[in-house]
XYZ file of C-alpha atoms in Angstrom:
502
model
C 194.217 18.335 118.127
C 191.003 20.324 117.797
C 192.011 23.983 118.713
C 189.294 26.699 117.204
C 190.253 30.367 117.889
C 189.864 32.318 114.519
C 190.338 35.844 115.110
C 192.580 35.934 118.081
C 195.968 38.140 117.947
C 198.262 37.856 119.840
C 198.470 41.413 121.809
C 194.763 40.550 122.914
C 195.626 39.606 126.479
C 195.932 42.655 128.435
C 197.646 42.342 131.819
C 195.039 42.437 134.371
C 195.257 46.001 135.692
C 191.364 47.147 136.084
C 190.944 49.362 139.088
C 188.566 47.790 141.841
C 184.888 49.354 140.666
C 181.920 47.930 142.683
C 178.543 47.821 140.397
C 175.173 48.587 142.073
C 174.310 44.956 140.758
C 176.986 43.317 143.541
C 177.235 43.518 147.116
C 179.700 45.912 148.755
C 183.551 44.709 148.454
C 183.665 41.130 150.094
C 186.568 42.068 153.295
C 185.541 38.827 154.546
C 184.206 35.479 153.684
C 180.272 35.663 153.275
C 178.390 33.140 154.984
C 177.514 30.582 152.226
C 175.803 26.847 152.326
C 178.188 26.468 148.897
C 181.760 25.271 149.259
C 184.279 24.218 146.775
C 185.443 21.190 146.685
C 189.165 21.210 146.146
C 191.601 18.600 144.443
C 195.596 18.907 144.468
C 198.120 16.401 144.217
C 200.950 15.546 146.192
C 201.650 18.139 149.707
C 198.866 19.491 150.981
C 200.297 22.117 152.568
C 199.182 25.421 151.922
C 202.799 26.736 150.209
C 202.723 23.598 147.971
C 202.230 24.177 144.308
C 201.362 21.593 142.018
C 203.316 20.800 139.130
C 200.855 18.618 136.879
C 197.339 19.013 136.038
C 195.015 16.705 137.763
C 192.524 16.974 135.236
C 191.682 16.266 131.695
C 193.700 13.563 129.600
C 196.561 12.930 127.153
C 195.979 15.108 123.912
C 195.851 11.559 122.018
C 193.446 9.801 124.154
C 189.704 9.081 123.444
C 189.221 7.715 127.113
C 186.725 10.499 127.891
C 185.186 11.030 124.351
C 182.338 8.466 124.678
C 181.336 10.234 127.970
C 181.800 13.629 126.363
C 179.142 12.721 123.445
C 176.781 11.003 125.888
C 176.971 14.473 128.051
C 176.763 16.534 125.219
C 173.364 14.870 123.804
C 171.985 14.676 126.920
C 172.859 18.464 127.499
C 170.744 19.768 124.184
C 173.365 18.913 121.625
C 171.217 17.616 118.410
C 172.101 14.201 116.752
C 175.377 14.915 114.779
C 177.115 13.246 111.462
C 180.142 13.361 112.965
C 182.081 11.545 115.932
C 185.066 11.956 117.569
C 187.916 9.462 116.732
C 191.613 9.274 116.089
C 192.576 10.780 113.045
C 196.110 11.519 111.433
C 195.739 15.130 111.437
C 195.529 16.272 115.037
C 195.714 12.975 117.021
C 191.860 13.514 117.958
C 189.286 15.171 115.310
C 185.787 14.969 113.917
C 185.249 12.284 111.501
C 181.849 12.239 109.012
C 179.649 9.425 110.033
C 177.388 9.892 107.174
C 177.652 11.496 103.878
C 178.190 15.134 104.059
C 177.099 17.296 101.316
C 179.190 20.825 100.155
C 177.222 23.649 101.569
C 175.827 21.800 104.459
C 175.309 23.011 107.533
C 177.016 21.067 110.355
C 176.933 21.048 114.238
C 174.347 23.284 115.422
C 175.781 23.454 119.149
C 173.421 25.697 120.982
C 174.369 28.648 123.079
C 173.257 26.748 126.511
C 176.801 24.565 125.349
C 179.093 27.674 125.482
C 181.233 28.570 127.876
C 181.136 32.545 128.368
C 182.069 35.267 130.659
C 178.417 35.134 131.639
C 178.600 31.571 132.639
C 177.280 30.159 136.247
C 179.806 29.129 138.356
C 179.376 26.272 140.512
C 181.492 28.146 143.103
C 179.218 30.960 143.385
C 181.658 32.862 146.032
C 184.198 32.836 143.545
C 182.215 34.008 140.635
C 180.873 37.210 142.861
C 184.105 37.968 143.405
C 185.779 37.885 140.077
C 182.850 40.151 138.691
C 182.637 42.461 141.336
C 186.478 43.141 140.495
C 185.788 43.781 136.837
C 187.791 41.026 135.548
C 188.367 40.961 131.545
C 187.064 38.237 129.722
C 190.363 36.232 128.797
C 191.387 36.244 132.748
C 187.905 35.314 133.683
C 187.314 32.730 131.760
C 190.794 31.215 132.465
C 189.698 31.616 136.162
C 186.448 29.905 135.256
C 188.231 26.961 133.759
C 190.493 26.605 136.582
C 187.358 26.846 139.374
C 185.272 24.460 137.543
C 187.913 22.051 136.881
C 188.992 22.045 140.914
C 185.091 21.444 141.824
C 185.874 17.632 139.886
C 182.616 16.466 139.650
C 180.418 18.726 141.037
C 180.533 21.021 137.876
C 178.014 20.808 134.871
C 181.566 21.048 132.356
C 182.857 17.915 134.345
C 182.552 15.778 131.116
C 183.711 18.583 128.664
C 186.922 19.607 130.699
C 187.812 15.620 131.856
C 188.385 15.477 127.413
C 190.537 18.426 127.293
C 194.342 17.756 126.891
C 195.940 17.871 130.001
C 198.872 19.718 128.258
C 197.817 22.120 125.308
C 200.244 22.024 122.596
C 201.195 25.304 122.979
C 204.585 27.544 122.769
C 203.766 28.312 126.875
C 205.483 25.034 127.541
C 208.630 26.127 126.039
C 211.187 26.724 128.417
C 213.398 29.660 127.769
C 215.991 27.325 126.727
C 213.805 25.770 124.132
C 212.862 28.575 122.565
C 216.331 30.300 122.575
C 217.280 27.102 120.690
C 214.873 25.887 118.923
C 213.570 29.268 117.514
C 216.351 31.188 117.709
C 215.871 32.292 113.726
C 212.645 33.095 113.794
C 210.414 36.176 114.819
C 207.942 33.874 116.246
C 210.741 33.469 118.987
C 209.858 37.158 120.188
C 206.606 36.990 119.824
C 206.254 33.459 122.022
C 208.285 35.513 124.953
C 205.860 38.121 124.951
C 203.119 35.830 125.155
C 204.360 34.029 127.719
C 205.290 37.497 129.804
C 201.715 38.775 129.334
C 200.439 35.185 131.084
C 202.773 35.440 133.478
C 202.060 38.857 134.374
C 198.344 38.577 133.914
C 198.678 36.034 136.549
C 200.443 37.440 138.853
C 198.416 40.584 138.846
C 195.123 38.482 139.588
C 197.639 36.489 142.296
C 198.148 40.542 143.976
C 194.734 42.062 143.605
C 192.594 38.621 143.944
C 193.945 35.681 145.113
C 195.831 36.577 148.112
C 193.048 38.371 149.383
C 190.843 35.876 149.417
C 192.646 32.396 149.970
C 190.366 30.424 151.066
C 188.047 30.676 147.763
C 191.326 30.834 145.334
C 193.780 28.664 147.180
C 197.228 28.684 145.621
C 197.576 24.627 145.645
C 194.921 25.355 142.734
C 195.067 28.722 141.433
C 198.957 28.926 140.751
C 200.986 29.830 137.524
C 201.101 26.205 135.895
C 197.469 25.922 135.877
C 196.891 29.315 134.644
C 199.310 28.125 132.156
C 197.116 25.200 131.540
C 193.658 27.182 130.714
C 195.180 30.117 128.854
C 196.863 27.206 126.724
C 193.439 25.935 126.478
C 191.891 29.284 125.518
C 194.353 30.343 122.796
C 193.755 26.896 121.079
C 190.251 26.451 121.349
C 188.424 29.995 122.047
C 186.730 31.288 119.288
C 185.170 34.658 118.466
C 181.587 34.595 117.316
C 180.908 37.383 114.470
C 177.196 36.983 114.767
C 177.081 37.493 118.103
C 178.791 40.952 118.092
C 182.033 39.451 118.555
C 181.600 37.404 121.481
C 184.196 35.212 122.761
C 183.394 31.457 123.825
C 184.531 27.822 124.173
C 182.043 25.826 122.192
C 182.510 22.113 123.404
C 182.218 19.675 120.461
C 183.032 22.155 117.935
C 186.286 22.644 119.154
C 187.234 19.041 117.983
C 187.049 20.216 114.940
C 190.515 20.438 113.246
C 192.575 22.815 110.668
C 193.350 22.280 107.310
C 194.956 25.193 104.646
C 192.726 23.762 102.137
C 189.538 25.167 103.345
C 187.873 28.314 103.947
C 184.676 27.671 106.303
C 184.531 28.874 109.860
C 182.678 28.645 113.003
C 179.896 31.460 113.570
C 176.497 31.556 114.901
C 173.815 31.056 113.147
C 170.605 33.084 114.095
C 168.271 30.905 112.200
C 169.169 27.801 113.776
C 169.935 29.238 116.870
C 173.137 27.544 117.050
C 177.298 27.474 116.400
C 177.644 25.915 112.823
C 179.803 25.792 110.070
C 178.986 25.695 106.108
C 180.863 22.983 104.745
C 182.613 23.741 101.269
C 183.389 20.506 100.308
C 181.801 17.071 100.242
C 182.841 14.305 102.950
C 182.601 10.449 102.853
C 182.062 8.509 105.909
C 185.525 7.685 107.644
C 186.750 11.048 106.628
C 188.094 13.736 109.046
C 186.042 17.211 108.472
C 187.965 20.193 108.706
C 187.430 24.045 109.296
C 189.775 27.241 109.085
C 191.371 28.604 112.247
C 192.060 31.615 109.766
C 194.373 33.016 107.439
C 197.223 32.330 110.048
C 201.189 32.014 109.381
C 203.026 28.600 109.976
C 204.841 30.817 113.061
C 201.053 31.952 113.889
C 199.912 28.110 113.909
C 202.637 26.956 115.825
C 202.497 30.122 118.331
C 198.734 29.221 119.558
C 198.305 25.551 117.893
C 201.271 23.874 118.395
C 201.811 22.810 114.941
C 203.274 23.662 111.644
C 201.756 22.801 108.164
C 203.823 20.713 105.785
C 206.008 23.066 103.618
C 204.084 24.912 100.671
C 200.517 24.082 101.934
C 199.769 27.013 103.591
C 198.732 30.045 101.062
C 198.704 32.120 104.027
C 202.254 31.303 105.246
C 204.497 34.268 106.090
C 207.734 35.513 107.726
C 208.376 38.670 109.481
C 211.260 40.601 108.511
C 212.861 43.258 111.307
C 213.350 46.653 109.473
C 215.387 48.686 111.903
C 216.580 52.764 111.304
C 220.086 52.938 112.676
C 221.414 55.873 115.481
C 223.719 56.967 112.869
C 221.325 58.210 110.256
C 221.530 61.883 110.006
C 217.922 62.607 110.399
C 217.275 60.215 113.483
C 215.591 62.117 115.575
C 213.255 63.596 112.981
C 212.249 60.017 111.745
C 211.720 58.834 115.040
C 209.347 61.503 116.324
C 207.338 60.816 112.860
C 207.727 57.064 113.873
C 206.206 57.801 117.369
C 203.682 60.109 116.284
C 202.132 57.224 114.426
C 202.379 54.813 117.022
C 205.448 52.751 115.559
C 209.327 52.564 116.848
C 212.207 52.854 115.195
C 212.384 48.992 115.112
C 209.517 46.976 113.225
C 208.905 43.856 111.839
C 206.687 43.394 108.583
C 205.241 39.904 107.100
C 206.613 39.002 103.433
C 204.743 36.336 101.698
C 205.588 34.096 99.175
C 203.380 36.396 96.747
C 204.875 39.828 98.136
C 204.368 42.065 101.147
C 202.231 44.784 102.570
C 202.831 48.462 101.252
C 203.456 49.554 104.909
C 206.989 47.767 104.720
C 207.983 49.838 101.455
C 206.716 52.800 103.192
C 209.079 52.154 105.965
C 211.866 51.490 103.684
C 211.355 54.682 102.000
C 211.765 56.731 105.448
C 214.661 54.697 106.101
C 216.455 55.841 103.523
C 215.310 59.116 103.092
C 217.745 61.910 103.151
C 217.115 65.203 104.932
C 216.002 66.982 101.725
C 212.793 64.623 102.346
C 212.344 65.593 106.013
C 208.819 67.426 105.060
C 207.759 63.697 104.028
C 208.535 62.115 107.074
C 204.985 62.166 108.328
C 203.665 60.816 105.233
C 205.687 57.907 105.069
C 205.588 56.999 108.895
C 201.783 57.530 108.730
C 201.603 55.159 105.402
C 204.013 52.817 107.517
C 201.261 52.680 109.960
C 198.413 52.074 107.829
C 196.672 54.306 109.880
C 196.562 56.969 107.431
C 192.564 57.323 105.953
C 194.224 57.215 102.435
C 195.324 53.840 101.074
C 197.068 55.514 98.185
C 200.525 53.617 97.530
C 203.790 56.337 98.245
C 205.929 56.312 94.717
C 209.124 57.643 95.277
C 210.994 57.052 92.607
C 214.067 58.321 93.323
C 214.567 56.402 96.459
C 213.296 53.266 95.251
C 216.726 51.499 94.585
C 217.998 52.578 98.062
C 214.463 51.258 99.662
C 214.553 47.914 98.013
C 218.205 47.651 98.774
C 217.277 48.383 102.603
C 214.838 45.742 102.209
C 217.054 43.165 100.720
C 219.727 43.639 103.179
C 217.014 42.768 106.072
C 216.053 39.542 104.426
C 219.704 38.430 103.998
C 220.401 39.304 107.660
C 217.557 36.747 108.273
C 218.646 34.266 105.743
C 221.953 34.154 107.650
C 219.898 33.261 110.610
C 217.714 30.360 109.265
C 220.575 28.662 106.889
C 223.051 28.651 109.908
C 220.190 27.122 112.097
C 219.040 24.414 109.357
C 222.754 23.483 109.050
C 222.874 23.246 112.859
C 219.829 21.242 113.464
C 221.460 18.133 111.841
C 224.086 17.480 114.463
C 222.215 19.148 117.353
C 223.248 17.915 120.515
C 219.373 16.846 122.287
C 221.154 16.904 125.513
C 218.645 14.561 127.515
C 218.861 11.563 129.800
C 215.693 9.864 129.232
C 213.538 8.310 126.404
C 210.655 10.602 127.131
C 212.888 13.479 126.986
C 214.243 12.466 124.112
C 210.942 12.699 122.038
C 210.261 15.764 123.563
C 213.161 17.361 122.425
C 212.866 15.294 119.027
C 209.433 16.777 118.334
C 210.215 20.312 119.075
C 213.375 20.139 117.058
C 211.098 18.942 114.136
C 208.733 21.777 114.712
C 211.399 24.008 114.697
C 212.882 22.998 111.514
C 209.731 22.546 109.612
C 209.094 26.442 110.732
C 212.277 27.815 109.691
C 212.294 25.797 106.381
C 209.244 27.324 105.650
C 209.854 30.552 106.346
C 213.332 30.430 104.784
C 211.926 29.285 101.476
C 209.659 32.722 101.628
C 212.912 34.536 102.246
C 214.353 33.492 99.209
C 211.892 33.863 96.717
C 211.787 37.377 98.056
C 215.411 37.620 97.937
C 215.576 36.554 94.078
C 212.564 38.852 93.216
C 214.862 41.826 95.135
C 217.489 41.133 93.113
C 216.321 40.666 89.694
C 214.226 44.145 90.385
C 217.506 45.964 91.461
C 219.413 44.573 88.173
C 216.769 45.856 86.018
C 216.979 49.690 87.418
C 220.558 49.440 87.637
C 220.803 48.270 83.816
C 217.945 50.763 82.848
C 216.111 47.890 81.371
C 212.718 49.189 82.497
C 211.981 52.789 81.210
C 209.821 54.220 83.979
C 210.103 52.949 87.621
C 206.938 52.019 89.627
C 205.901 51.348 92.821
C 207.721 47.864 93.647
C 204.290 45.980 94.815
C 202.987 46.303 91.724
C 205.144 45.319 89.574
C 205.957 42.221 91.701
C 202.033 41.251 91.141
C 202.464 41.416 87.712
C 205.908 39.923 88.027
C 204.242 36.782 89.764
C 201.389 36.489 87.809
C 203.467 35.641 84.868
C 205.787 33.510 85.810
């Protein structure tokens, strides 16, 4: 699975709601189709009536297929890609990936994909009329690129990107393709379920907004048989899994053919970026490779849940040093200072219910600050704003809050949240062994087994982190209550010392 998106955040996609601004570089608003000698050729499947919506994507290939790999490599070479030390092959990790053909040294720069092979918001549209309409309406980068991919794919052989699109997976690995029932059934214990639902909602909302504002007004340019929810799901799946942000190009986002065939490894730190000296996208290897070895990059320091959310895989348990689990913390309405705490949290952009990540090595100071606020008595109302600011990480001061008189209650508050989450994981994992998959065909069975295994792998890794946190919290509370510690210190500082010595 060759999927690269190093710096994407789940809240990156806004619902498309920008107003229709016109700029001096474009003609007035297109209320009628302009006379044009260029027309988009549309390929659809099944019924060709205007009300039909395709249910399958008619372009691309199977995720593990090499049928279009040779054509892609030939096209890239003809289009300016210099000779490479890697080739596309079937691999054990990721189904398709780039494999070294020659010896690769540690510290060597590989790839050199030139900007002429990037797909960006500035790329030229094969269907020029569609491009003019989209740009006139100031569509943001993500929905613009999603629409661009569909438009280029629908032109079949006319698009310069035909060989690239033909080599893309027909169905990207993405939680976008999980049904609501599958999300509820397999991810009931993990907070990733909530984020997956939010992402699906964002994509659906973006498509509906595009349809209302643009597609429905130009049905000849954007026919629903092509520009529909199914194709948008495909294009956003491609963007989530392959779009890369290039820091050296002022954070520009781009699809980079060939580079996006590289798979992720938790053992490497190297990532893609634009190299001004060689004028192309490169990465610098942090280890040597022998001929026949798969070459890896890092998709970023992401948890197993984040990797599943965007890329559709879960690393083996214990292999991801960036793994974390989100714990839900809430302040109850029965709290005597509920309104004051609510006001303080809202002031700093937080709600009465917040998620914070816990790693095997600890957790952020923001979590402890929230816990202090949650257990604070009315006598500390004057400190609520300081606690809320620290919980939001928006304060200019990074000083850790220290409330020794609240530490025991705060740690117990966190422990209660961890144990509440653990009960859900334990219940799911115990039930997974006897879970009725309720399928009627071998193909459905394979899919259900695959999703179930992903869910079990994710929950097992997240449960492991919670068990570790539970152990540390209980030990810390025992020490406090037994009076073995002569001085109370901020928990995170204590925990780091404990972990380093364990």
